[in-house]
Amino acid sequence: MRLFADRGLCVGSGMCVLTAPGVFDQDDEDGLVVVHGDPDGRGDAAALGRVVDACPSGAITFMP
Ligand code: SF4
């Protein structure tokens, strides 16, 4: 799957980090989303689907 986090839309709520902490983090400087590692090939589509639903700004998209 291909994961995309749009830092231009992110408002730093941290819901992605709470839902999938192994995939997402927040920048120490601005609090905006950071994706760990290569965005291709992440295994847990269900967790990423919950992140898409939980993000208040629509910043997270992925294609299974
Ligand atoms: S849940 Fe959305 S708005 Fe909140 S930190 Fe993650 S990407 Fe940004």
Short mmCIF file of N, CA, C and O and ligand atoms in Angstrom, two decimals:
data_model
loop_
_atom_site.label_atom_id
_atom_site.label_comp_id
_atom_site.label_asym_id
_atom_site.label_seq_id
_atom_site.Cartn_x
_atom_site.Cartn_y
_atom_site.Cartn_z
N MET A 1 0.84 -1.19 0.00
CA MET A 1 0.00 0.00 0.00
C MET A 1 0.87 1.24 0.00
O MET A 1 2.04 1.20 0.37
N ARG A 2 0.29 2.33 -0.40
CA ARG A 2 1.02 3.59 -0.48
C ARG A 2 0.37 4.59 0.48
O ARG A 2 -0.83 4.83 0.42
N LEU A 3 1.18 5.15 1.36
CA LEU A 3 0.69 6.04 2.40
C LEU A 3 1.17 7.46 2.12
O LEU A 3 2.31 7.68 1.74
N PHE A 4 0.27 8.43 2.34
CA PHE A 4 0.64 9.83 2.13
C PHE A 4 0.11 10.67 3.28
O PHE A 4 -1.07 10.57 3.64
N ALA A 5 0.97 11.48 3.87
CA ALA A 5 0.58 12.40 4.93
C ALA A 5 0.89 13.82 4.46
O ALA A 5 2.04 14.16 4.22
N ASP A 6 -0.14 14.63 4.33
CA ASP A 6 0.00 15.99 3.81
C ASP A 6 0.24 16.95 4.98
O ASP A 6 -0.68 17.31 5.72
N ARG A 7 1.49 17.39 5.13
CA ARG A 7 1.84 18.29 6.23
C ARG A 7 1.20 19.67 6.05
O ARG A 7 1.08 20.43 7.00
N GLY A 8 0.79 19.99 4.84
CA GLY A 8 0.09 21.25 4.61
C GLY A 8 -1.32 21.25 5.17
O GLY A 8 -1.86 22.32 5.46
N LEU A 9 -1.89 20.07 5.34
CA LEU A 9 -3.24 19.95 5.91
C LEU A 9 -3.19 19.62 7.40
O LEU A 9 -4.15 19.90 8.13
N CYS A 10 -2.12 18.98 7.86
CA CYS A 10 -2.01 18.54 9.25
C CYS A 10 -2.16 19.71 10.22
O CYS A 10 -1.60 20.79 10.01
N VAL A 11 -2.93 19.45 11.31
CA VAL A 11 -3.11 20.47 12.35
C VAL A 11 -2.46 20.04 13.67
O VAL A 11 -2.66 20.68 14.70
N GLY A 12 -1.72 18.91 13.63
CA GLY A 12 -0.95 18.50 14.80
C GLY A 12 -1.75 17.93 15.95
O GLY A 12 -1.32 17.99 17.10
N SER A 13 -2.90 17.34 15.66
CA SER A 13 -3.75 16.80 16.74
C SER A 13 -3.16 15.55 17.38
O SER A 13 -3.47 15.23 18.52
N GLY A 14 -2.35 14.80 16.63
CA GLY A 14 -1.70 13.61 17.18
C GLY A 14 -2.53 12.35 17.14
O GLY A 14 -2.09 11.31 17.65
N MET A 15 -3.71 12.37 16.54
CA MET A 15 -4.54 11.16 16.49
C MET A 15 -3.87 10.04 15.72
O MET A 15 -4.02 8.87 16.07
N CYS A 16 -3.12 10.37 14.69
CA CYS A 16 -2.42 9.34 13.92
C CYS A 16 -1.37 8.65 14.78
O CYS A 16 -1.21 7.42 14.70
N VAL A 17 -0.67 9.39 15.60
CA VAL A 17 0.37 8.83 16.46
C VAL A 17 -0.26 7.92 17.52
O VAL A 17 0.26 6.85 17.83
N LEU A 18 -1.40 8.33 18.06
CA LEU A 18 -2.08 7.52 19.06
C LEU A 18 -2.62 6.23 18.45
O LEU A 18 -2.63 5.18 19.10
N THR A 19 -3.05 6.29 17.19
CA THR A 19 -3.68 5.13 16.55
C THR A 19 -2.66 4.17 15.97
O THR A 19 -2.84 2.96 16.05
N ALA A 20 -1.60 4.66 15.38
CA ALA A 20 -0.57 3.81 14.77
C ALA A 20 0.81 4.38 15.08
O ALA A 20 1.48 4.94 14.21
N PRO A 21 1.26 4.23 16.33
CA PRO A 21 2.52 4.86 16.74
C PRO A 21 3.75 4.30 16.04
O PRO A 21 4.78 4.96 16.01
N GLY A 22 3.66 3.12 15.46
CA GLY A 22 4.80 2.57 14.75
C GLY A 22 4.99 3.18 13.37
O GLY A 22 6.03 2.99 12.75
N VAL A 23 3.97 3.86 12.91
CA VAL A 23 4.01 4.42 11.55
C VAL A 23 4.16 5.93 11.58
O VAL A 23 4.88 6.51 10.77
N PHE A 24 3.48 6.58 12.55
CA PHE A 24 3.44 8.04 12.57
C PHE A 24 4.15 8.60 13.79
O PHE A 24 4.23 7.97 14.84
N ASP A 25 4.63 9.81 13.64
CA ASP A 25 5.20 10.57 14.75
C ASP A 25 4.88 12.04 14.48
O ASP A 25 4.34 12.39 13.44
N GLN A 26 5.20 12.88 15.46
CA GLN A 26 5.04 14.32 15.27
C GLN A 26 6.38 15.00 15.38
O GLN A 26 7.19 14.67 16.26
N ASP A 27 6.62 15.96 14.50
CA ASP A 27 7.86 16.72 14.47
C ASP A 27 8.06 17.45 15.79
O ASP A 27 7.13 18.09 16.30
N ASP A 28 9.27 17.36 16.34
CA ASP A 28 9.56 18.02 17.61
C ASP A 28 9.46 19.54 17.50
O ASP A 28 9.17 20.21 18.50
N GLU A 29 9.67 20.06 16.32
CA GLU A 29 9.68 21.52 16.16
C GLU A 29 8.28 22.10 15.95
O GLU A 29 7.89 23.04 16.63
N ASP A 30 7.54 21.54 14.99
CA ASP A 30 6.25 22.15 14.64
C ASP A 30 5.04 21.30 15.00
O ASP A 30 3.90 21.73 14.82
N GLY A 31 5.27 20.07 15.48
CA GLY A 31 4.16 19.21 15.88
C GLY A 31 3.41 18.56 14.74
O GLY A 31 2.42 17.86 14.96
N LEU A 32 3.89 18.76 13.51
CA LEU A 32 3.19 18.20 12.36
C LEU A 32 3.61 16.75 12.12
O LEU A 32 4.66 16.30 12.57
N VAL A 33 2.77 16.06 11.38
CA VAL A 33 2.95 14.63 11.17
C VAL A 33 4.27 14.30 10.46
O VAL A 33 4.72 15.01 9.56
N VAL A 34 4.86 13.19 10.90
CA VAL A 34 6.04 12.61 10.27
C VAL A 34 5.74 11.13 10.07
O VAL A 34 5.21 10.48 10.96
N VAL A 35 6.04 10.61 8.89
CA VAL A 35 5.85 9.19 8.61
C VAL A 35 7.20 8.50 8.72
O VAL A 35 8.18 8.94 8.12
N HIS A 36 7.24 7.41 9.50
CA HIS A 36 8.48 6.67 9.68
C HIS A 36 8.81 5.86 8.43
O HIS A 36 7.95 5.14 7.91
N GLY A 37 10.02 5.97 7.97
CA GLY A 37 10.55 5.08 6.96
C GLY A 37 9.88 5.19 5.60
O GLY A 37 9.29 6.21 5.25
N ASP A 38 9.98 4.11 4.85
CA ASP A 38 9.45 4.04 3.49
C ASP A 38 7.93 3.94 3.55
O ASP A 38 7.40 3.04 4.20
N PRO A 39 7.20 4.82 2.86
CA PRO A 39 5.74 4.78 2.91
C PRO A 39 5.13 3.62 2.15
O PRO A 39 3.91 3.41 2.22
N ASP A 40 5.91 2.84 1.44
CA ASP A 40 5.37 1.68 0.72
C ASP A 40 5.40 0.44 1.59
O ASP A 40 6.27 0.26 2.44
N GLY A 41 4.43 -0.43 1.40
CA GLY A 41 4.49 -1.76 1.95
C GLY A 41 4.13 -1.90 3.42
O GLY A 41 4.49 -2.88 4.05
N ARG A 42 3.39 -0.98 4.01
CA ARG A 42 2.99 -1.12 5.41
C ARG A 42 1.88 -2.16 5.51
O ARG A 42 0.96 -2.17 4.72
N GLY A 43 1.94 -3.00 6.54
CA GLY A 43 1.10 -4.18 6.56
C GLY A 43 -0.30 -4.04 7.12
O GLY A 43 -1.19 -4.79 6.75
N ASP A 44 -0.53 -3.13 8.03
CA ASP A 44 -1.78 -3.13 8.76
C ASP A 44 -2.78 -2.15 8.15
O ASP A 44 -2.93 -1.01 8.58
N ALA A 45 -3.50 -2.62 7.13
CA ALA A 45 -4.45 -1.75 6.43
C ALA A 45 -5.59 -1.32 7.35
O ALA A 45 -6.09 -0.20 7.23
N ALA A 46 -6.00 -2.19 8.27
CA ALA A 46 -7.10 -1.84 9.18
C ALA A 46 -6.71 -0.67 10.07
O ALA A 46 -7.49 0.27 10.27
N ALA A 47 -5.49 -0.70 10.61
CA ALA A 47 -5.03 0.39 11.47
C ALA A 47 -4.92 1.69 10.69
O ALA A 47 -5.29 2.75 11.17
N LEU A 48 -4.43 1.60 9.47
CA LEU A 48 -4.29 2.81 8.66
C LEU A 48 -5.66 3.36 8.28
O LEU A 48 -5.85 4.57 8.18
N GLY A 49 -6.63 2.47 8.08
CA GLY A 49 -7.99 2.93 7.83
C GLY A 49 -8.55 3.69 9.01
O GLY A 49 -9.24 4.71 8.84
N ARG A 50 -8.23 3.22 10.23
CA ARG A 50 -8.68 3.94 11.43
C ARG A 50 -7.99 5.31 11.54
O ARG A 50 -8.60 6.28 12.00
N VAL A 51 -6.75 5.39 11.11
CA VAL A 51 -6.04 6.67 11.13
C VAL A 51 -6.70 7.65 10.17
O VAL A 51 -6.90 8.82 10.52
N VAL A 52 -7.03 7.19 8.99
CA VAL A 52 -7.70 8.06 8.02
C VAL A 52 -8.99 8.61 8.63
O VAL A 52 -9.30 9.80 8.52
N ASP A 53 -9.75 7.74 9.31
CA ASP A 53 -11.01 8.17 9.93
C ASP A 53 -10.76 9.11 11.11
O ASP A 53 -11.57 10.02 11.36
N ALA A 54 -9.68 8.88 11.85
CA ALA A 54 -9.43 9.65 13.08
C ALA A 54 -8.83 11.03 12.81
O ALA A 54 -9.01 11.94 13.61
N CYS A 55 -8.13 11.18 11.71
CA CYS A 55 -7.46 12.46 11.43
C CYS A 55 -8.51 13.55 11.19
O CYS A 55 -9.32 13.43 10.28
N PRO A 56 -8.48 14.62 11.98
CA PRO A 56 -9.51 15.66 11.87
C PRO A 56 -9.36 16.57 10.65
O PRO A 56 -10.29 17.29 10.31
N SER A 57 -8.21 16.52 9.99
CA SER A 57 -7.98 17.45 8.89
C SER A 57 -7.92 16.77 7.52
O SER A 57 -7.72 17.45 6.52
N GLY A 58 -8.09 15.45 7.49
CA GLY A 58 -8.03 14.75 6.21
C GLY A 58 -6.64 14.72 5.61
O GLY A 58 -6.49 14.61 4.38
N ALA A 59 -5.62 14.77 6.46
CA ALA A 59 -4.25 14.84 5.96
C ALA A 59 -3.68 13.48 5.56
O ALA A 59 -2.67 13.43 4.86
N ILE A 60 -4.32 12.40 6.02
CA ILE A 60 -3.78 11.06 5.76
C ILE A 60 -4.59 10.36 4.67
O ILE A 60 -5.81 10.27 4.76
N THR A 61 -3.91 9.88 3.67
CA THR A 61 -4.56 9.06 2.65
C THR A 61 -3.67 7.84 2.39
O THR A 61 -2.46 7.90 2.58
N PHE A 62 -4.29 6.74 2.01
CA PHE A 62 -3.51 5.57 1.60
C PHE A 62 -4.31 4.75 0.63
O PHE A 62 -5.54 4.78 0.61
N MET A 63 -3.59 4.01 -0.19
CA MET A 63 -4.20 3.08 -1.14
C MET A 63 -3.77 1.68 -0.76
O MET A 63 -2.57 1.39 -0.75
N PRO A 64 -4.73 0.81 -0.38
CA PRO A 64 -4.38 -0.56 0.02
C PRO A 64 -3.71 -1.32 -1.12
O PRO A 64 -3.93 -1.01 -2.28
S1 SF4 B 1 -4.10 12.96 12.96
FE1 SF4 B 1 -4.00 14.27 11.12
S2 SF4 B 1 -3.95 16.36 11.91
FE2 SF4 B 1 -3.44 15.00 13.61
S3 SF4 B 1 -1.17 14.90 13.64
FE3 SF4 B 1 -1.92 13.18 12.41
S4 SF4 B 1 -1.94 13.95 10.29
FE4 SF4 B 1 -1.82 15.72 11.64
#
